[in-house]
PDB file of C-alpha atoms in Angstrom:
ATOM      1  CA  MET A 108      -0.429  24.883  -5.820  1.00  0.00           C
ATOM      2  CA  GLN A 109      -1.387  22.592  -8.704  1.00  0.00           C
ATOM      3  CA  TYR A 110      -0.560  18.908  -9.043  1.00  0.00           C
ATOM      4  CA  MET A 111       1.476  19.359 -12.257  1.00  0.00           C
ATOM      5  CA  GLU A 112       3.668  21.995 -10.599  1.00  0.00           C
ATOM      6  CA  LEU A 113       4.883  19.359  -8.158  1.00  0.00           C
ATOM      7  CA  LEU A 114       6.245  17.171 -10.959  1.00  0.00           C
ATOM      8  CA  SER A 115       9.629  17.829 -12.517  1.00  0.00           C
ATOM      9  CA  GLU A 116       9.618  19.304 -16.056  1.00  0.00           C
ATOM     10  CA  SER A 117      10.709  15.951 -17.494  1.00  0.00           C
ATOM     11  CA  GLN A 118       7.696  14.208 -15.911  1.00  0.00           C
ATOM     12  CA  ARG A 119       4.984  16.607 -17.082  1.00  0.00           C
ATOM     13  CA  PRO A 120       3.119  14.870 -19.927  1.00  0.00           C
ATOM     14  CA  VAL A 121       2.478  17.975 -22.033  1.00  0.00           C
ATOM     15  CA  SER A 122       1.905  17.206 -25.711  1.00  0.00           C
ATOM     16  CA  GLY A 123       5.042  17.493 -27.846  1.00  0.00           C
ATOM     17  CA  THR A 124       7.480  17.475 -24.921  1.00  0.00           C
ATOM     18  CA  ASP A 125       9.971  14.976 -23.543  1.00  0.00           C
ATOM     19  CA  GLY A 126       7.529  14.448 -20.666  1.00  0.00           C
ATOM     20  CA  ALA A 127       4.867  13.186 -23.092  1.00  0.00           C
ATOM     21  CA  LEU A 128       7.360  10.746 -24.632  1.00  0.00           C
ATOM     22  CA  GLU A 129       8.404   9.570 -21.170  1.00  0.00           C
ATOM     23  CA  ARG A 130       4.749   9.004 -20.222  1.00  0.00           C
ATOM     24  CA  ARG A 131       4.215   6.852 -23.321  1.00  0.00           C
ATOM     25  CA  ARG A 132       7.384   4.867 -22.590  1.00  0.00           C
ATOM     26  CA  GLN A 133       6.291   4.327 -18.985  1.00  0.00           C
ATOM     27  CA  LEU A 134       2.801   3.194 -20.004  1.00  0.00           C
ATOM     28  CA  LEU A 135       4.260   0.618 -22.398  1.00  0.00           C
ATOM     29  CA  GLY A 136       6.670  -0.649 -19.741  1.00  0.00           C
ATOM     30  CA  GLN A 137       4.376  -0.550 -16.710  1.00  0.00           C
ATOM     31  CA  LEU A 138       1.212  -1.804 -18.413  1.00  0.00           C
ATOM     32  CA  PRO A 139       2.288  -4.289 -21.100  1.00  0.00           C
ATOM     33  CA  VAL A 140      -0.610  -4.997 -23.438  1.00  0.00           C
ATOM     34  CA  TYR A 141       0.008  -8.748 -23.166  1.00  0.00           C
ATOM     35  CA  ASP A 142      -0.580  -8.539 -19.396  1.00  0.00           C
ATOM     36  CA  GLN A 143      -4.088  -7.218 -20.105  1.00  0.00           C
ATOM     37  CA  ASP A 144      -5.305  -8.967 -23.259  1.00  0.00           C
ATOM     38  CA  PRO A 145      -4.840 -12.708 -23.861  1.00  0.00           C
ATOM     39  CA  MET A 146      -5.250 -12.115 -27.610  1.00  0.00           C
ATOM     40  CA  LYS A 147      -1.981 -10.130 -27.545  1.00  0.00           C
ATOM     41  CA  CYS A 148      -0.110 -13.044 -25.946  1.00  0.00           C
ATOM     42  CA  GLN A 149       1.892 -15.142 -28.384  1.00  0.00           C
ATOM     43  CA  SER A 150       2.713 -17.876 -25.882  1.00  0.00           C
ATOM     44  CA  LEU A 151      -0.873 -18.890 -25.012  1.00  0.00           C
ATOM     45  CA  SER A 152      -1.682 -21.895 -27.152  1.00  0.00           C
ATOM     46  CA  THR A 153      -4.625 -23.680 -25.528  1.00  0.00           C
ATOM     47  CA  GLU A 154      -8.156 -22.635 -24.590  1.00  0.00           C
ATOM     48  CA  GLU A 155      -7.312 -23.497 -20.998  1.00  0.00           C
ATOM     49  CA  GLU A 156      -4.372 -21.043 -20.969  1.00  0.00           C
ATOM     50  CA  ILE A 157      -6.506 -18.309 -22.547  1.00  0.00           C
ATOM     51  CA  SER A 158      -9.266 -18.917 -19.977  1.00  0.00           C
ATOM     52  CA  SER A 159      -6.710 -18.783 -17.147  1.00  0.00           C
ATOM     53  CA  MET A 160      -5.389 -15.470 -18.456  1.00  0.00           C
ATOM     54  CA  LEU A 161      -8.905 -14.025 -18.793  1.00  0.00           C
ATOM     55  CA  LEU A 162      -9.662 -15.071 -15.213  1.00  0.00           C
ATOM     56  CA  PHE A 163      -6.381 -13.569 -13.972  1.00  0.00           C
ATOM     57  CA  VAL A 164      -7.149 -10.226 -15.678  1.00  0.00           C
ATOM     58  CA  LYS A 165     -10.696 -10.205 -14.285  1.00  0.00           C
ATOM     59  CA  GLN A 166      -9.419 -10.916 -10.768  1.00  0.00           C
ATOM     60  CA  TYR A 167      -6.774  -8.200 -10.747  1.00  0.00           C
ATOM     61  CA  LYS A 168      -9.265  -5.654 -12.061  1.00  0.00           C
ATOM     62  CA  GLN A 169     -11.605  -6.502  -9.184  1.00  0.00           C
ATOM     63  CA  GLU A 170      -9.016  -6.898  -6.435  1.00  0.00           C
ATOM     64  CA  ALA A 171      -5.881  -4.851  -7.136  1.00  0.00           C
ATOM     65  CA  LEU A 172      -6.177  -2.327  -9.979  1.00  0.00           C
ATOM     66  CA  GLY A 173      -6.886   1.321  -9.236  1.00  0.00           C
ATOM     67  CA  VAL A 174      -6.251   4.876 -10.361  1.00  0.00           C
ATOM     68  CA  GLY A 175      -4.871   7.393  -7.896  1.00  0.00           C
ATOM     69  CA  GLU A 176      -6.940  10.480  -7.126  1.00  0.00           C
ATOM     70  CA  VAL A 177      -5.508  13.926  -6.464  1.00  0.00           C
ATOM     71  CA  ALA A 178      -6.922  16.021  -3.621  1.00  0.00           C
ATOM     72  CA  LEU A 179      -5.758  18.231  -0.802  1.00  0.00           C
ATOM     73  CA  PRO A 180      -4.867  16.515   2.487  1.00  0.00           C
ATOM     74  CA  GLY A 181      -7.994  16.075   4.560  1.00  0.00           C
ATOM     75  CA  GLU A 182     -10.263  15.720   1.536  1.00  0.00           C
ATOM     76  CA  GLY A 183      -9.962  11.942   1.502  1.00  0.00           C
ATOM     77  CA  GLY A 184     -13.388  11.694   3.127  1.00  0.00           C
ATOM     78  CA  ALA A 185     -15.013  13.408   0.147  1.00  0.00           C
ATOM     79  CA  LEU A 186     -13.255  11.003  -2.224  1.00  0.00           C
ATOM     80  CA  ARG A 187     -14.404   8.069  -0.112  1.00  0.00           C
ATOM     81  CA  GLU A 188     -17.996   9.307  -0.141  1.00  0.00           C
ATOM     82  CA  ALA A 189     -17.844   9.601  -3.943  1.00  0.00           C
ATOM     83  CA  ALA A 190     -16.496   6.037  -4.157  1.00  0.00           C
ATOM     84  CA  ILE A 191     -19.350   4.766  -1.957  1.00  0.00           C
ATOM     85  CA  GLN A 192     -21.874   6.532  -4.182  1.00  0.00           C
ATOM     86  CA  ARG A 193     -20.274   5.005  -7.292  1.00  0.00           C
ATOM     87  CA  THR A 194     -20.471   1.575  -5.677  1.00  0.00           C
ATOM     88  CA  ALA A 195     -24.127   2.104  -4.766  1.00  0.00           C
ATOM     89  CA  LYS A 196     -24.881   3.337  -8.293  1.00  0.00           C
ATOM     90  CA  ASP A 197     -23.152   0.289  -9.804  1.00  0.00           C
ATOM     91  CA  ALA A 198     -25.092  -2.004  -7.472  1.00  0.00           C
ATOM     92  CA  LYS A 199     -28.339  -0.364  -8.531  1.00  0.00           C
ATOM     93  CA  LYS A 200     -27.425  -0.717 -12.204  1.00  0.00           C
ATOM     94  CA  ASP A 201     -26.691  -4.418 -11.681  1.00  0.00           C
ATOM     95  CA  ALA A 202     -30.034  -4.816  -9.924  1.00  0.00           C
ATOM     96  CA  VAL A 203     -31.905  -3.391 -12.896  1.00  0.00           C
ATOM     97  CA  GLN A 204     -30.121  -5.827 -15.177  1.00  0.00           C
ATOM     98  CA  GLN A 205     -31.046  -8.736 -12.906  1.00  0.00           C
ATOM     99  CA  GLN A 206     -34.656  -7.521 -12.293  1.00  0.00           C
ATOM    100  CA  ASP A 207     -34.111  -7.771  -8.555  1.00  0.00           C
ATOM    101  CA  HIS A 208     -34.762  -4.179  -7.414  1.00  0.00           C
ATOM    102  CA  SER A 209     -35.773  -4.666  -3.808  1.00  0.00           C
ATOM    103  CA  SER A 210     -32.856  -6.660  -2.399  1.00  0.00           C
ATOM    104  CA  THR A 211     -30.094  -4.721  -4.168  1.00  0.00           C
ATOM    105  CA  ASN A 212     -31.556  -1.308  -3.365  1.00  0.00           C
ATOM    106  CA  SER A 213     -31.665  -2.183   0.332  1.00  0.00           C
ATOM    107  CA  ASN A 214     -28.053  -3.453   0.167  1.00  0.00           C
ATOM    108  CA  ALA A 215     -26.918  -0.274  -1.593  1.00  0.00           C
ATOM    109  CA  ALA A 216     -28.718   1.859   0.993  1.00  0.00           C
ATOM    110  CA  SER A 217     -27.093  -0.001   3.890  1.00  0.00           C
ATOM    111  CA  THR A 218     -23.664   0.297   2.244  1.00  0.00           C
ATOM    112  CA  ALA A 219     -24.115   4.029   1.691  1.00  0.00           C
ATOM    113  CA  GLY A 220     -25.331   4.501   5.261  1.00  0.00           C
ATOM    114  CA  SER A 221     -22.481   2.623   6.899  1.00  0.00           C
ATOM    115  CA  THR A 222     -20.123   5.595   6.754  1.00  0.00           C
ATOM    116  CA  ASN A 223     -20.491   9.309   6.273  1.00  0.00           C
ATOM    117  CA  GLY A 224     -17.081   9.723   4.638  1.00  0.00           C
ATOM    118  CA  THR A 225     -16.162  12.698   6.791  1.00  0.00           C
ATOM    119  CA  GLU A 226     -12.585  13.404   7.692  1.00  0.00           C
ATOM    120  CA  ASP A 227     -11.516  13.833  11.276  1.00  0.00           C
ATOM    121  CA  GLY A 228     -11.446  17.631  11.584  1.00  0.00           C
ATOM    122  CA  SER A 229      -8.908  17.530  14.420  1.00  0.00           C
ATOM    123  CA  LYS A 230      -6.089  16.160  12.264  1.00  0.00           C
ATOM    124  CA  THR A 231      -3.471  18.858  11.756  1.00  0.00           C
ATOM    125  CA  GLU A 232      -0.564  16.933  10.266  1.00  0.00           C
ATOM    126  CA  TYR A 233      -0.475  14.568   7.308  1.00  0.00           C
ATOM    127  CA  ARG A 234       2.368  12.179   6.506  1.00  0.00           C
ATOM    128  CA  CYS A 235       3.286  10.760   3.116  1.00  0.00           C
ATOM    129  CA  THR A 236       2.990   6.971   3.062  1.00  0.00           C
ATOM    130  CA  GLY A 237       6.002   6.847   0.734  1.00  0.00           C
ATOM    131  CA  CYS A 238       8.685   9.056   2.299  1.00  0.00           C
ATOM    132  CA  GLN A 239       7.041   9.625   5.721  1.00  0.00           C
ATOM    133  CA  GLY A 240       7.597  13.357   5.210  1.00  0.00           C
ATOM    134  CA  GLU A 241       4.975  15.953   6.038  1.00  0.00           C
ATOM    135  CA  VAL A 242       2.378  16.783   3.383  1.00  0.00           C
ATOM    136  CA  GLU A 243       1.429  20.463   3.482  1.00  0.00           C
ATOM    137  CA  LYS A 244      -2.307  21.121   3.819  1.00  0.00           C
ATOM    138  CA  GLU A 245      -2.380  23.328   0.706  1.00  0.00           C
ATOM    139  CA  SER A 246      -0.296  20.914  -1.381  1.00  0.00           C
ATOM    140  CA  PRO A 247      -2.085  18.308  -3.554  1.00  0.00           C
ATOM    141  CA  ALA A 248      -1.604  14.686  -2.533  1.00  0.00           C
ATOM    142  CA  VAL A 249      -2.440  11.398  -4.236  1.00  0.00           C
ATOM    143  CA  TYR A 250      -4.931   9.018  -2.642  1.00  0.00           C
ATOM    144  CA  ALA A 251      -5.395   5.351  -3.551  1.00  0.00           C
ATOM    145  CA  GLU A 252      -8.880   4.000  -2.866  1.00  0.00           C
ATOM    146  CA  ARG A 253      -7.591   0.467  -2.274  1.00  0.00           C
ATOM    147  CA  ALA A 254      -5.192   1.727   0.397  1.00  0.00           C
ATOM    148  CA  GLY A 255      -7.981   3.533   2.254  1.00  0.00           C
ATOM    149  CA  TYR A 256      -8.684   7.243   1.989  1.00  0.00           C
ATOM    150  CA  HIS A 257      -8.067   7.941   5.682  1.00  0.00           C
ATOM    151  CA  ASP A 258      -5.050   5.695   6.061  1.00  0.00           C
ATOM    152  CA  ALA A 259      -2.756   6.652   3.192  1.00  0.00           C
ATOM    153  CA  LEU A 260      -1.742   9.536   0.958  1.00  0.00           C
ATOM    154  CA  TRP A 261       1.379  10.284  -1.071  1.00  0.00           C
ATOM    155  CA  HIS A 262       3.313  13.253  -2.370  1.00  0.00           C
ATOM    156  CA  PRO A 263       2.869  13.180  -6.179  1.00  0.00           C
ATOM    157  CA  THR A 264       6.569  12.335  -6.596  1.00  0.00           C
ATOM    158  CA  CYS A 265       6.292   9.504  -4.026  1.00  0.00           C
ATOM    159  CA  PHE A 266       3.423   7.728  -5.819  1.00  0.00           C
ATOM    160  CA  VAL A 267       5.775   5.130  -7.293  1.00  0.00           C
ATOM    161  CA  CYS A 268       6.038   1.379  -7.818  1.00  0.00           C
ATOM    162  CA  SER A 269       7.617  -0.175  -4.726  1.00  0.00           C
ATOM    163  CA  GLU A 270       9.620  -2.578  -6.932  1.00  0.00           C
ATOM    164  CA  CYS A 271      11.074  -0.437  -9.728  1.00  0.00           C
ATOM    165  CA  GLY A 272      10.755   3.002  -8.118  1.00  0.00           C
ATOM    166  CA  GLN A 273       9.226   4.554 -11.246  1.00  0.00           C
ATOM    167  CA  GLY A 274       6.434   7.081 -10.958  1.00  0.00           C
ATOM    168  CA  LEU A 275       3.141   5.378 -11.769  1.00  0.00           C
ATOM    169  CA  ALA A 276       2.092   6.554 -15.240  1.00  0.00           C
ATOM    170  CA  ASP A 277      -1.371   8.146 -15.290  1.00  0.00           C
ATOM    171  CA  LEU A 278      -1.552   7.243 -11.570  1.00  0.00           C
ATOM    172  CA  VAL A 279      -2.518   3.658 -12.485  1.00  0.00           C
ATOM    173  CA  TYR A 280      -1.538   1.404  -9.588  1.00  0.00           C
ATOM    174  CA  PHE A 281      -1.945  -2.142  -8.326  1.00  0.00           C
ATOM    175  CA  TRP A 282      -2.358  -2.567  -4.559  1.00  0.00           C
ATOM    176  CA  SER A 283      -0.868  -5.757  -3.166  1.00  0.00           C
ATOM    177  CA  ASN A 284       0.416  -6.644   0.306  1.00  0.00           C
ATOM    178  CA  GLN A 285       0.061  -3.025   1.440  1.00  0.00           C
ATOM    179  CA  LYS A 286       2.313  -1.799  -1.399  1.00  0.00           C
ATOM    180  CA  LEU A 287       1.899   0.166  -4.619  1.00  0.00           C
ATOM    181  CA  LEU A 288       3.029  -1.690  -7.732  1.00  0.00           C
ATOM    182  CA  CYS A 289       3.002  -0.970 -11.444  1.00  0.00           C
ATOM    183  CA  GLY A 290       1.141  -3.467 -13.620  1.00  0.00           C
ATOM    184  CA  ARG A 291       4.321  -5.192 -14.758  1.00  0.00           C
ATOM    185  CA  HIS A 292       5.534  -5.893 -11.239  1.00  0.00           C
ATOM    186  CA  TYR A 293       2.110  -6.860  -9.927  1.00  0.00           C
ATOM    187  CA  CYS A 294       1.647  -9.464 -12.676  1.00  0.00           C
ATOM    188  CA  GLN A 295       5.089 -10.942 -12.196  1.00  0.00           C
ATOM    189  CA  SER A 296       4.524 -11.112  -8.431  1.00  0.00           C
ATOM    190  CA  VAL A 297       1.682 -13.538  -9.201  1.00  0.00           C
ATOM    191  CA  TRP A 298       3.138 -15.411 -12.207  1.00  0.00           C
ATOM    192  CA  PRO A 299       6.755 -15.771 -13.397  1.00  0.00           C
ATOM    193  CA  ARG A 300       7.694 -13.702 -16.450  1.00  0.00           C
ATOM    194  CA  CYS A 301       9.514 -15.246 -19.412  1.00  0.00           C
ATOM    195  CA  SER A 302      12.908 -13.609 -19.974  1.00  0.00           C
ATOM    196  CA  GLY A 303      12.585 -14.267 -23.714  1.00  0.00           C
ATOM    197  CA  CYS A 304       9.114 -13.041 -24.743  1.00  0.00           C
ATOM    198  CA  ASP A 305       8.416 -10.992 -21.564  1.00  0.00           C
ATOM    199  CA  GLU A 306       4.964 -12.553 -21.125  1.00  0.00           C
ATOM    200  CA  VAL A 307       3.790 -14.046 -17.842  1.00  0.00           C
ATOM    201  CA  ARG A 308       3.779 -17.845 -17.755  1.00  0.00           C
ATOM    202  CA  LEU A 309       0.534 -19.321 -16.473  1.00  0.00           C
TER     203      LEU A 309
END
């Protein structure tokens, strides 16, 4: 069974369909451009406010932002191993830029060696973190790296913002307080949102 088959017709973002229009509408609502780019904010007037916004965006990208990954239940270990390798590769790239090969390479090696990313082969039943229902072994599930590959997985239709209940467009999520959020609701959980211009107030 394929991931797209698990979505309703109206949610399938196929070009030229209502699903594609719905995806675009969701992206605009869930990921407002002014929550990501201070230059798109009309209410920021001082350098200090712009710097605060830049810092906020940098922090959420490092600490909360993620993109869900689709895999069969039990394949979370393979996804985790790939994430560890990406982290090690990024660390190595940073080391080259800083001309400090020896210390970073040893750190990357110790990080990569700290886990083998294998899934517990004895697990026979998987539960959706959203609805608590069973996830069939042959049915694709969505994993969120920030939630932990072995701890959490969702039915595709359950991968939703815990505040507004909308499906997360393009599987873009924010992980905060053990909950999935869309970008809009994550940002306004940190800063209040103006009811007039819709921008967060720093």
